[in-house]
Tab-separated table of N, CA and C in Angstrom:
chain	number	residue	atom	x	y	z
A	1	UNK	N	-9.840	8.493	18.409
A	1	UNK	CA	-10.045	7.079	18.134
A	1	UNK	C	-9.739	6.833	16.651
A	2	UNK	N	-8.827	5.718	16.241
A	2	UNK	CA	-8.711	5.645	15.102
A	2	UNK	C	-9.337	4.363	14.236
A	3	UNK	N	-9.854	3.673	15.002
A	3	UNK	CA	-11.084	2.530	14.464
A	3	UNK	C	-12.148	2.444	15.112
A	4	UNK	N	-13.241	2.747	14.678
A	4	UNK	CA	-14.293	2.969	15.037
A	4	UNK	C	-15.234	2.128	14.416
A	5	UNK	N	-16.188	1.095	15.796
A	5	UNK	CA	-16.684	-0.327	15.067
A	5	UNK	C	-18.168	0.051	15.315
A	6	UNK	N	-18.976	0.627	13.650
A	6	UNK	CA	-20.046	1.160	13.659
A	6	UNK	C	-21.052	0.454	13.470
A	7	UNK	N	-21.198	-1.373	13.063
A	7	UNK	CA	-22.434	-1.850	13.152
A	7	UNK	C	-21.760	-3.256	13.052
A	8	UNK	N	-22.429	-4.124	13.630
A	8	UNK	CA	-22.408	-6.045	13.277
A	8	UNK	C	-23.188	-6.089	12.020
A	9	UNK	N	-22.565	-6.813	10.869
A	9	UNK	CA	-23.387	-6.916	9.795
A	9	UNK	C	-23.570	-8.573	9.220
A	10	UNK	N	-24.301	-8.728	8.440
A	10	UNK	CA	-24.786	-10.091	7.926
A	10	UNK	C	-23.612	-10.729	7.230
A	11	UNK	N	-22.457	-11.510	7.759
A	11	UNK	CA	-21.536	-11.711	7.156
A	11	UNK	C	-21.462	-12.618	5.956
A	12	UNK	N	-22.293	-13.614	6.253
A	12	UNK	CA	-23.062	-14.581	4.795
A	12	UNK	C	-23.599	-13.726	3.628
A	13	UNK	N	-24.191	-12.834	3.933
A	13	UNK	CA	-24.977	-12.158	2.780
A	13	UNK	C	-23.893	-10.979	2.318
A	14	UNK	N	-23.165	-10.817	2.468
A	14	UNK	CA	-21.940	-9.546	2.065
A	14	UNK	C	-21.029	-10.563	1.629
A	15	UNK	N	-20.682	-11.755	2.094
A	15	UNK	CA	-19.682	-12.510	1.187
A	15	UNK	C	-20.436	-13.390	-0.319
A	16	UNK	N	-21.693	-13.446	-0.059
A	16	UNK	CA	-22.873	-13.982	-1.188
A	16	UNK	C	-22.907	-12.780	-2.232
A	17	UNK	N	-23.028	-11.840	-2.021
A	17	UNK	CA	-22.488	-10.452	-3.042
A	17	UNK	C	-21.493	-10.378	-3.594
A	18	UNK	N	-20.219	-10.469	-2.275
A	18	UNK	CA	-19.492	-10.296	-2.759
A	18	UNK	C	-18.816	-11.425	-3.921
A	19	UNK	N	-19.117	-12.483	-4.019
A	19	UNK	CA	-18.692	-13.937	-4.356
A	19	UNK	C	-19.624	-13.708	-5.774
A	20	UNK	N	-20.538	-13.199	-5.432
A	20	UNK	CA	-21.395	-12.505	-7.291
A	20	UNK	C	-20.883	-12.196	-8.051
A	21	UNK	N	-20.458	-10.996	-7.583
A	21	UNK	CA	-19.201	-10.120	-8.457
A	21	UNK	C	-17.829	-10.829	-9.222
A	22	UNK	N	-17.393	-11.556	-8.144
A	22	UNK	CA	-16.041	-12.451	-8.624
A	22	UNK	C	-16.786	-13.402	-9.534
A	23	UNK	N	-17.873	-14.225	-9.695
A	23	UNK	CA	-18.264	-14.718	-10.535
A	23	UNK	C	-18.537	-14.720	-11.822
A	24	UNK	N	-19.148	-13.126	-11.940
A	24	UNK	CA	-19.493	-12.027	-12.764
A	24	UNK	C	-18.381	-11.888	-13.730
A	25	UNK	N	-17.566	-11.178	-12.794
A	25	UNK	CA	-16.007	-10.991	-13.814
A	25	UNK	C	-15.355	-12.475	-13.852
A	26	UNK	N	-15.734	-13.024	-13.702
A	26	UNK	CA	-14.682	-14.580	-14.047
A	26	UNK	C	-13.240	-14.278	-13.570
A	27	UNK	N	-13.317	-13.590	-12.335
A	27	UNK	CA	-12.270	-13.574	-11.562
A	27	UNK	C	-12.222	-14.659	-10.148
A	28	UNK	N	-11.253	-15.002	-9.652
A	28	UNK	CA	-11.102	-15.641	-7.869
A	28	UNK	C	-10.178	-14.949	-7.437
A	29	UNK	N	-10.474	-15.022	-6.005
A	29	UNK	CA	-9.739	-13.947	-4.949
A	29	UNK	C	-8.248	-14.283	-5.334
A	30	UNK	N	-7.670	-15.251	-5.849
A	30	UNK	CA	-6.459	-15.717	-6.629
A	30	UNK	C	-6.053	-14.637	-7.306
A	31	UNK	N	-6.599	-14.034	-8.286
A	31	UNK	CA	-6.469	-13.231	-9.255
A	31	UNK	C	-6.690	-11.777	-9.214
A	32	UNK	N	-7.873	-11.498	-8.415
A	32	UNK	CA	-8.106	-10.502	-8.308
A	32	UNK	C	-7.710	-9.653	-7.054
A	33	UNK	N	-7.461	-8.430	-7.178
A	33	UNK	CA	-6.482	-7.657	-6.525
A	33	UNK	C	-7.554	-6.412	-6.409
A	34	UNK	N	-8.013	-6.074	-7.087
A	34	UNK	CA	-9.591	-4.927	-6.466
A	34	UNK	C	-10.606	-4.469	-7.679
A	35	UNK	N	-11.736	-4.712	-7.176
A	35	UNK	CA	-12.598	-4.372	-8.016
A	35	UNK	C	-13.697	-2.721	-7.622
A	36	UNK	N	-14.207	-1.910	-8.707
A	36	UNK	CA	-14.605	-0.793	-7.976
A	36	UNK	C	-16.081	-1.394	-7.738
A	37	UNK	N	-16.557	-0.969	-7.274
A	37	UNK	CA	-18.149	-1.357	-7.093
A	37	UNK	C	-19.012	-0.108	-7.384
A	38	UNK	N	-18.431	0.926	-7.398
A	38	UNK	CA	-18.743	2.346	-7.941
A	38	UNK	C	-18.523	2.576	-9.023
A	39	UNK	N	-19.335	3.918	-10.186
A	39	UNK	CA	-18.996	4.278	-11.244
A	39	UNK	C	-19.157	6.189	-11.142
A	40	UNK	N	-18.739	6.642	-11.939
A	40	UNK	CA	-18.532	7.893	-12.100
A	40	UNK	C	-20.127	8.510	-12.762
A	41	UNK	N	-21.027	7.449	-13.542
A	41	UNK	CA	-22.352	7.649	-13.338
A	41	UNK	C	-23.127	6.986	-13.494
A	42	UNK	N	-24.476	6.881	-13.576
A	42	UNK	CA	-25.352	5.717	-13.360
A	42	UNK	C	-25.267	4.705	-14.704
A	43	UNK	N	-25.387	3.613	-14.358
A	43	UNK	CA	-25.861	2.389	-15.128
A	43	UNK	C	-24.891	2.450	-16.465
A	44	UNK	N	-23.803	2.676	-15.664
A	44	UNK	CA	-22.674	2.085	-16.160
A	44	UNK	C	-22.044	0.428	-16.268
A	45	UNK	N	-21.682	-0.154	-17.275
A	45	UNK	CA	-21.086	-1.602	-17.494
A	45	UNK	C	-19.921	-1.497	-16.908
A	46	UNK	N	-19.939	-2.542	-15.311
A	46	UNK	CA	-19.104	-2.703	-14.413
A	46	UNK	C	-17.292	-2.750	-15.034
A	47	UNK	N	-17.609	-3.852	-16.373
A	47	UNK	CA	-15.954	-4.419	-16.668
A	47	UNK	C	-15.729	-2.899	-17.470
A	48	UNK	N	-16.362	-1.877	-18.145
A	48	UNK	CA	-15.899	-1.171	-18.833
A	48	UNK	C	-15.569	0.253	-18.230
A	49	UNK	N	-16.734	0.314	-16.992
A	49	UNK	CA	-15.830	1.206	-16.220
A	49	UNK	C	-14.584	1.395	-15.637
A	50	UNK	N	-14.210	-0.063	-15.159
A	50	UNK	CA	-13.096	-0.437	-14.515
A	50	UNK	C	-11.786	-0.493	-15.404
A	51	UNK	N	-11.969	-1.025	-16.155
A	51	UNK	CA	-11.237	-1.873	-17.180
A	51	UNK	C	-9.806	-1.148	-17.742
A	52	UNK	N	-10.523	0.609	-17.969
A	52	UNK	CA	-9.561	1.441	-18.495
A	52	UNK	C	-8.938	1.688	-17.355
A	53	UNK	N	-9.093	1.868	-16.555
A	53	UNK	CA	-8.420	2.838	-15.163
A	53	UNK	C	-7.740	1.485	-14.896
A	54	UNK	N	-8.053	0.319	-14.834
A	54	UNK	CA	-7.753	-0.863	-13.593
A	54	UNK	C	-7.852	-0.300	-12.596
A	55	UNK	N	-9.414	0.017	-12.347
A	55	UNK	CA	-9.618	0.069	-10.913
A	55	UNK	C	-9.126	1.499	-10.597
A	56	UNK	N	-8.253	2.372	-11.001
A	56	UNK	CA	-8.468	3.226	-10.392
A	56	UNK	C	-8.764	4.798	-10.962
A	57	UNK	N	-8.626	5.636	-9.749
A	57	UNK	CA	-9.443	6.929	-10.111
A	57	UNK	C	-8.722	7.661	-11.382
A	58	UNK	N	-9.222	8.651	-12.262
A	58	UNK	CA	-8.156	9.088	-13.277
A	58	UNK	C	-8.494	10.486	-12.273
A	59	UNK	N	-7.674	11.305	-11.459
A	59	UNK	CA	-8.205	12.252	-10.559
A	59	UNK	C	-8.311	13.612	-11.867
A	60	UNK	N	-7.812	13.537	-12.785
A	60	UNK	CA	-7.663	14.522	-13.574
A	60	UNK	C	-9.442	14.779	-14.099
A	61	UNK	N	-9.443	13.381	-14.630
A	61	UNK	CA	-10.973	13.599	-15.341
A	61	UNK	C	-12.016	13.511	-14.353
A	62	UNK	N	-12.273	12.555	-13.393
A	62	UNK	CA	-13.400	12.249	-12.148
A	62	UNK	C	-12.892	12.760	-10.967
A	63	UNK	N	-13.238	13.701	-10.342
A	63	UNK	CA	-12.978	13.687	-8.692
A	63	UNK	C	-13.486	12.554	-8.148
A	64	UNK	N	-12.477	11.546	-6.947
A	64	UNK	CA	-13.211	10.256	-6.563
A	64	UNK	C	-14.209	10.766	-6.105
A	65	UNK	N	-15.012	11.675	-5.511
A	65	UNK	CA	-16.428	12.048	-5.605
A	65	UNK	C	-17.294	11.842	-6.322
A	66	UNK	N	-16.976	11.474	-7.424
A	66	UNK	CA	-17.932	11.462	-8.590
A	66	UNK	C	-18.480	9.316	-8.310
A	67	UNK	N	-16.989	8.705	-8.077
A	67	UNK	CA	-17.908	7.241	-7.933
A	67	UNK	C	-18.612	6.852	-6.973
A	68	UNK	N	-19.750	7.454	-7.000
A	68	UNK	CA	-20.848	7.091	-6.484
A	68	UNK	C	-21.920	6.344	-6.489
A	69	UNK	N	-21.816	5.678	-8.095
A	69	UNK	CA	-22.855	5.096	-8.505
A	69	UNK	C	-22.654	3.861	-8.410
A	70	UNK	N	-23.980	2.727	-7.666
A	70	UNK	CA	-23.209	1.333	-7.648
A	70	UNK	C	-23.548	0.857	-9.009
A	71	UNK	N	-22.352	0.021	-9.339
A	71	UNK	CA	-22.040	-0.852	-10.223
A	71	UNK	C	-23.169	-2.146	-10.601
A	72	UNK	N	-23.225	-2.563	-9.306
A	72	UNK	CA	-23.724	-4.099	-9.617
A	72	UNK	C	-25.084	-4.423	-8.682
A	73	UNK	N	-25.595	-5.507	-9.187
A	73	UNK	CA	-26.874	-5.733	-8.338
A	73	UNK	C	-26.280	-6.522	-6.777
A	74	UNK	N	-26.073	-5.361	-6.223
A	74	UNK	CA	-25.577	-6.179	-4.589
A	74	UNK	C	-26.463	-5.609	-3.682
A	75	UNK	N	-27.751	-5.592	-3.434
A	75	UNK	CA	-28.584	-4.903	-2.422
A	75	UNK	C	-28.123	-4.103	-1.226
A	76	UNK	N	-27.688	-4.971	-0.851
A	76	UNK	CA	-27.118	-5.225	0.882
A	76	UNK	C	-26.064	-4.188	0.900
A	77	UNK	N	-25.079	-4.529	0.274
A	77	UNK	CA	-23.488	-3.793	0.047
A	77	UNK	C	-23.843	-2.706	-0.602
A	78	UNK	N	-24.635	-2.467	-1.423
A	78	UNK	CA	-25.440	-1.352	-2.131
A	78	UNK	C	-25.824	0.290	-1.056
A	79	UNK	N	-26.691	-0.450	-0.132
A	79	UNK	CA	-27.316	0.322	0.834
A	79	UNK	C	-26.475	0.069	2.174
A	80	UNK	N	-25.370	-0.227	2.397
A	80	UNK	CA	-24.204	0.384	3.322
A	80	UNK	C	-23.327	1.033	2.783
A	81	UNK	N	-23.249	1.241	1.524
A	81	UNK	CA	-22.216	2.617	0.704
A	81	UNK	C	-23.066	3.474	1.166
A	82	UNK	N	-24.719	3.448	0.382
A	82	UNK	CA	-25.561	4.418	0.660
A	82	UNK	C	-25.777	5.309	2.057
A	83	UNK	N	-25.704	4.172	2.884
A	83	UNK	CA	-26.196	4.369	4.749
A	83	UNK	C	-24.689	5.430	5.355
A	84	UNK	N	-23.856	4.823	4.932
A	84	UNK	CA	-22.621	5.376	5.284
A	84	UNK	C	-21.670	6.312	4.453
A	85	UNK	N	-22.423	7.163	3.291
A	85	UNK	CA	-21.589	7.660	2.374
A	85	UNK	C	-20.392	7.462	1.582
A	86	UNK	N	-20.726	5.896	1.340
A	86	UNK	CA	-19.146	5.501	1.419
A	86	UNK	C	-19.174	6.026	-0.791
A	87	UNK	N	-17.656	6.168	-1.495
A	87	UNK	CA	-17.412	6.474	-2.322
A	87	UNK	C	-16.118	5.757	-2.905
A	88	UNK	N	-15.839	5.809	-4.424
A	88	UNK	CA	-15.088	4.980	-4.558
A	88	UNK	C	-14.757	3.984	-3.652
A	89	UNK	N	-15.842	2.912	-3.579
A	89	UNK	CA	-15.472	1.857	-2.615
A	89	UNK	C	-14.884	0.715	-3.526
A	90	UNK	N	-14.869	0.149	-3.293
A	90	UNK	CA	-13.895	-1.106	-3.844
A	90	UNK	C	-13.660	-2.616	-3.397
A	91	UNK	N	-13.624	-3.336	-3.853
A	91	UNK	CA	-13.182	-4.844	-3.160
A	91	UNK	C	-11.721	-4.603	-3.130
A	92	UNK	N	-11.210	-4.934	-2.406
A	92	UNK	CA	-9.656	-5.116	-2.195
A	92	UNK	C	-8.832	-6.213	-1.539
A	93	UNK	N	-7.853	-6.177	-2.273
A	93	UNK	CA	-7.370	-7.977	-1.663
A	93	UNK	C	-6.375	-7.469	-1.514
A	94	UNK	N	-5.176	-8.247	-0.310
A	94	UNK	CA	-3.634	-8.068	-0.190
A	94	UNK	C	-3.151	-9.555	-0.101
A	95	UNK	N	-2.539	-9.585	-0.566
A	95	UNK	CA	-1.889	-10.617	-0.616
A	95	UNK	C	-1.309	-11.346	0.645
A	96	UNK	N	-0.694	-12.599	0.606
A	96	UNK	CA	-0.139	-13.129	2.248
A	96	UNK	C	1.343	-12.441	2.036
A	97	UNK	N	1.531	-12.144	3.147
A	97	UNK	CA	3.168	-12.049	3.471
A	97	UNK	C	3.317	-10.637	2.980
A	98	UNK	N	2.394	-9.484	2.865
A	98	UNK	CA	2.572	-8.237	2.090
A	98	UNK	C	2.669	-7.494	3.618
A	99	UNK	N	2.687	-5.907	2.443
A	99	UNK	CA	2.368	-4.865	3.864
A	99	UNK	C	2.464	-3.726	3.048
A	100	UNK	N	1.517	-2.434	3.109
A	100	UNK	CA	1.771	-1.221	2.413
A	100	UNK	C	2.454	-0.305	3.088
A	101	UNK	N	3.126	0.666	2.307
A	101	UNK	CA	4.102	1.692	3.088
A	101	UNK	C	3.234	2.502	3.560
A	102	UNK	N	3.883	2.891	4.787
A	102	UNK	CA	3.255	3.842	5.931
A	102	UNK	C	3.087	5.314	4.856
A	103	UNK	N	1.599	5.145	5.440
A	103	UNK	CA	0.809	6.482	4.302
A	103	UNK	C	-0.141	7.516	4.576
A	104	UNK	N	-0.419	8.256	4.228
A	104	UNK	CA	-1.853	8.655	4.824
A	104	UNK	C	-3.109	9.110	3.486
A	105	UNK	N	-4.249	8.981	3.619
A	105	UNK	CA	-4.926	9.731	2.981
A	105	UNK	C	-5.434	10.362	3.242
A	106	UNK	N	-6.756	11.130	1.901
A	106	UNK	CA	-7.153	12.309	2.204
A	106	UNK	C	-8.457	11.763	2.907
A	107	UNK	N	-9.226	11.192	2.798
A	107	UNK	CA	-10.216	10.372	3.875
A	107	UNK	C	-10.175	9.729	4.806
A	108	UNK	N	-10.984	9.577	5.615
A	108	UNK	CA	-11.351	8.380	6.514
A	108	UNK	C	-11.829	7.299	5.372
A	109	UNK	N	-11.956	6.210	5.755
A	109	UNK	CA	-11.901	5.274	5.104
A	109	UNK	C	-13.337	4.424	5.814
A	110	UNK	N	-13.977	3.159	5.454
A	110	UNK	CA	-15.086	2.508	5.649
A	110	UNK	C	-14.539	1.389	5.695
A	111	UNK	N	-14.269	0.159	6.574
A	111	UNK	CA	-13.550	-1.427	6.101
A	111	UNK	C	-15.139	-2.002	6.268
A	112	UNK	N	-15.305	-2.943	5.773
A	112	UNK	CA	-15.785	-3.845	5.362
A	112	UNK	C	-15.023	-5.375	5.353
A	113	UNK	N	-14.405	-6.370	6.280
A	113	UNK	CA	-13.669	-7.451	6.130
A	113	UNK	C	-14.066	-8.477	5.627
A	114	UNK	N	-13.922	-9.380	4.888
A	114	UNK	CA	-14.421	-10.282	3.425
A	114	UNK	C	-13.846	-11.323	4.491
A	115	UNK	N	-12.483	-11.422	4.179
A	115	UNK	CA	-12.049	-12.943	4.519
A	115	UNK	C	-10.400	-12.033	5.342
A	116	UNK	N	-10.245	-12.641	6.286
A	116	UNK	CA	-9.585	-12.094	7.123
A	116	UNK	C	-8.773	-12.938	8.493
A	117	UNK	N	-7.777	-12.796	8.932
A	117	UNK	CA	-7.240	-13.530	9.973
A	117	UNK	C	-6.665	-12.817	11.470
A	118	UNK	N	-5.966	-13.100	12.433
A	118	UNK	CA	-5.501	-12.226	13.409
A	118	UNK	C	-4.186	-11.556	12.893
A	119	UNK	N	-4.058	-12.451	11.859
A	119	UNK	CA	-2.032	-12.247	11.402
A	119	UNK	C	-2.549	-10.826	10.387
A	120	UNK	N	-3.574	-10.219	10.355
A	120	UNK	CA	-3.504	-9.202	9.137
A	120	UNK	C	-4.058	-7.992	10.185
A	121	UNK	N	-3.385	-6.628	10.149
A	121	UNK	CA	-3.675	-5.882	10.498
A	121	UNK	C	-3.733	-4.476	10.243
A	122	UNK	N	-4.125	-3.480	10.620
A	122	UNK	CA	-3.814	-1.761	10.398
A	122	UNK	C	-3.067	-1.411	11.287
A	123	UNK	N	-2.207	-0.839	11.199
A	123	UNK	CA	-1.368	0.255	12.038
A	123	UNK	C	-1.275	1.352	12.070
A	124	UNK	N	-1.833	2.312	12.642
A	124	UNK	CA	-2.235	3.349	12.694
A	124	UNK	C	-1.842	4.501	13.537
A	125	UNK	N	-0.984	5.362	13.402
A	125	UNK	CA	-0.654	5.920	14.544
A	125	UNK	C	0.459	5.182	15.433
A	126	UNK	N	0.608	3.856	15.301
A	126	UNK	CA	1.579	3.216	15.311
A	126	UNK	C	0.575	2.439	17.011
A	127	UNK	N	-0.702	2.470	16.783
A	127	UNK	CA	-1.663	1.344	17.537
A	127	UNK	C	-2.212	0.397	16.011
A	128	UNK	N	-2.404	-0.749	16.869
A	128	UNK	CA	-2.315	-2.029	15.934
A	128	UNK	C	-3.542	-2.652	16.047
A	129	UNK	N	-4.416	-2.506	15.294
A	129	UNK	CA	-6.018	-2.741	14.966
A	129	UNK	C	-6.405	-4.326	14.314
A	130	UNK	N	-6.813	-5.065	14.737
A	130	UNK	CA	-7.769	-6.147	13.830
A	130	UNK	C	-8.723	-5.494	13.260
A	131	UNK	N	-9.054	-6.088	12.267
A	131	UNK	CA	-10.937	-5.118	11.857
A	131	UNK	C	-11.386	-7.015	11.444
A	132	UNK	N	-12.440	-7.681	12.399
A	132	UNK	CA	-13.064	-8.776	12.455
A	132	UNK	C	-14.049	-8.779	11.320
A	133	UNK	N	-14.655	-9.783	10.711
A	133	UNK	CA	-15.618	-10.173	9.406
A	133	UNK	C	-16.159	-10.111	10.542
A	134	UNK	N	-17.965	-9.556	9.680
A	134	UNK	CA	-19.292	-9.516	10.337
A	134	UNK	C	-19.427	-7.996	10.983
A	135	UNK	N	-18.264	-7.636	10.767
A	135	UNK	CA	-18.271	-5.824	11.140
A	135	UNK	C	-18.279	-5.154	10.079
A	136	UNK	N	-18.366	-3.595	10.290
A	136	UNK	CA	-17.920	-2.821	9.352
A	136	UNK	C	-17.308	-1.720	10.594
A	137	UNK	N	-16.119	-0.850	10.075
A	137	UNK	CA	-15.552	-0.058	10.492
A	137	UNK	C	-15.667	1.401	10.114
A	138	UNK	N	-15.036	2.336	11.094
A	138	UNK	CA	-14.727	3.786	10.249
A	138	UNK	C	-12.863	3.158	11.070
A	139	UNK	N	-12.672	3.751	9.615
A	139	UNK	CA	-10.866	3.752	10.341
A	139	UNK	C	-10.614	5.188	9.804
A	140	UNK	N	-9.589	6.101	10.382
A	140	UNK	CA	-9.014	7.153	10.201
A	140	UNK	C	-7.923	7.131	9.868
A	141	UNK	N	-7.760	7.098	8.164
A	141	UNK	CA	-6.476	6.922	7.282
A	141	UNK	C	-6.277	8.485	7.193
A	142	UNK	N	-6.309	9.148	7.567
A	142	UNK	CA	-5.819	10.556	7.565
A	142	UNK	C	-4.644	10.765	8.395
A	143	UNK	N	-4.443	9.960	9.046
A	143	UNK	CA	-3.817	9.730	10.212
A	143	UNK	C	-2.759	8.574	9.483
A	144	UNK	N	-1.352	8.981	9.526
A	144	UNK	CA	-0.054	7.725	9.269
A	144	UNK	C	-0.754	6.375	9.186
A	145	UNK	N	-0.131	5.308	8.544
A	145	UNK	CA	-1.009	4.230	8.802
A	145	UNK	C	-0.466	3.252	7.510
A	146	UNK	N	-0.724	2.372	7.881
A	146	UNK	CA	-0.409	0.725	7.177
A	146	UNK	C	-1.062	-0.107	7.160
A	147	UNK	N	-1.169	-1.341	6.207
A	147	UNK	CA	-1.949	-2.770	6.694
A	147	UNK	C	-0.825	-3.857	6.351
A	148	UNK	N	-0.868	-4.426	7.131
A	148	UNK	CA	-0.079	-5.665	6.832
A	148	UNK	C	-0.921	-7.148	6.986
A	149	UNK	N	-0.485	-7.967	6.090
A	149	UNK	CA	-1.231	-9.147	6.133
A	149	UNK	C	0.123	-10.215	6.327
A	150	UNK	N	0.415	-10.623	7.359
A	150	UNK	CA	1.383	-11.127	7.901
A	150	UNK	C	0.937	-13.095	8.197
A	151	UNK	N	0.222	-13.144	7.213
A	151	UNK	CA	-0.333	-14.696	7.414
A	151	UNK	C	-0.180	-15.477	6.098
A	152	UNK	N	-0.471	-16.669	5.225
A	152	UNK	CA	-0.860	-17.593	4.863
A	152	UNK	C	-1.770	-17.399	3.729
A	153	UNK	N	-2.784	-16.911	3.523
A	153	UNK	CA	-3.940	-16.487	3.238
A	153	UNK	C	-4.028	-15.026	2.416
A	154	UNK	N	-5.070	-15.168	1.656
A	154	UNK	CA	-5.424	-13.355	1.433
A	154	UNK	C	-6.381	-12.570	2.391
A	155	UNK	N	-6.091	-11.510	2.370
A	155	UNK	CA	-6.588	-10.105	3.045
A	155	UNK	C	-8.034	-9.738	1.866
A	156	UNK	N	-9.364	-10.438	2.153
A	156	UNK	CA	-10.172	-8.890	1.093
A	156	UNK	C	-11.133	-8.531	2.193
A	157	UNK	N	-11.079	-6.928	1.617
A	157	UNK	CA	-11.877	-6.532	2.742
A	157	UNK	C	-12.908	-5.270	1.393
A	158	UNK	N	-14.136	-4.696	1.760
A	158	UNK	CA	-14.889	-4.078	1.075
A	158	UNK	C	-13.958	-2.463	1.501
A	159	UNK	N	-13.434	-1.328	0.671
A	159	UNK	CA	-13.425	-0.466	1.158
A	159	UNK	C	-13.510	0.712	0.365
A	160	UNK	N	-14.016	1.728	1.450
A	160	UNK	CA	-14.745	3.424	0.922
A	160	UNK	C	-14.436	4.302	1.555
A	161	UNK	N	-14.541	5.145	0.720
A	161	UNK	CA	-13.956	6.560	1.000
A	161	UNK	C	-15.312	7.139	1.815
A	162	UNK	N	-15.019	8.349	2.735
A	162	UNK	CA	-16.337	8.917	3.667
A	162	UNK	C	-15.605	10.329	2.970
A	163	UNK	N	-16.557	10.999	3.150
A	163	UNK	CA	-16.050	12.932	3.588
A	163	UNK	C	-17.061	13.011	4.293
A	164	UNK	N	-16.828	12.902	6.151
A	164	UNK	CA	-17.628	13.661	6.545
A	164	UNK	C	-16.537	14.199	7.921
């Protein structure tokens, strides 16, 4: 199985977090393209963790193992990294009319869908997945795979790394 739909979640209160954060940084889903919600250690300043990397891992100095620590006061989103081991998780946006090259990683992955349509999808294995807001997922990016956002609109969805 390569999407696996592991709980119905509070979709108001994960976009109320999430809509914190963008506030926080004086960013809009306009602008912003991914934020980490993790740090490499505790009670770390969100913009200064991020800021150098833009968002991403330096694998030389941090194993993404190491971002574990949440960033920001998000309760909710806080304790489903926690519940689900999720790591270097991230806000992530795609743009309309995009699509990433067929890839794989070294994880399974955690979705989390923010704001989302039927026109945006995963391809996986070369089966073609929705992942619906008010869910959270396990998807298996270990496995070939793509997202395309083939609509109008942006793609953000919450997402984390698992090792299990």
């Amino acid at each position: 199985m390569y999407v696996e739909e592991l709980e119905n979640i509070d979709r108001i209160k994960i976009l109320e977090e999430a809509n914190s954060i963008k506030v926080l940084l004086g960013m809009g889903w306009a602008t912003l393209d991914q934020v980490g919600l993790q740090g490499h250690k505790p009670d770390l300043e969100p913009k200064q963790e991020w800021a150098s990397s833009v968002g991403r891992v330096n694998k030389l100095q941090y194993p993404e193992t190491y971002f574990k620590y949440p960033l920001f006061d998000i309760p909710y989103i806080n304790r489903l990294m926690e519940k689900y081991g999720m790591v270097r998780t991230r806000i992530m946006k795609s743009n309309p009319k995009t699509c990433l090259t067929f890839h794989q990683d070294m994880t399974k992955r955690v979705h989390i869908p923010l704001i989302t349509n039927p026109d945006c999808v995963m391809i996986i294995e070369n089966s073609v997945h929705h992942l619906e807001t008010g869910k959270i997922y396990l998807t298996d990016t270990t496995k070939r795979h793509t997202a395309a956002n083939a609509s109008l609109m942006p793609r953000v969805h919450i997402v984390g790394c698992v090792y299990s």
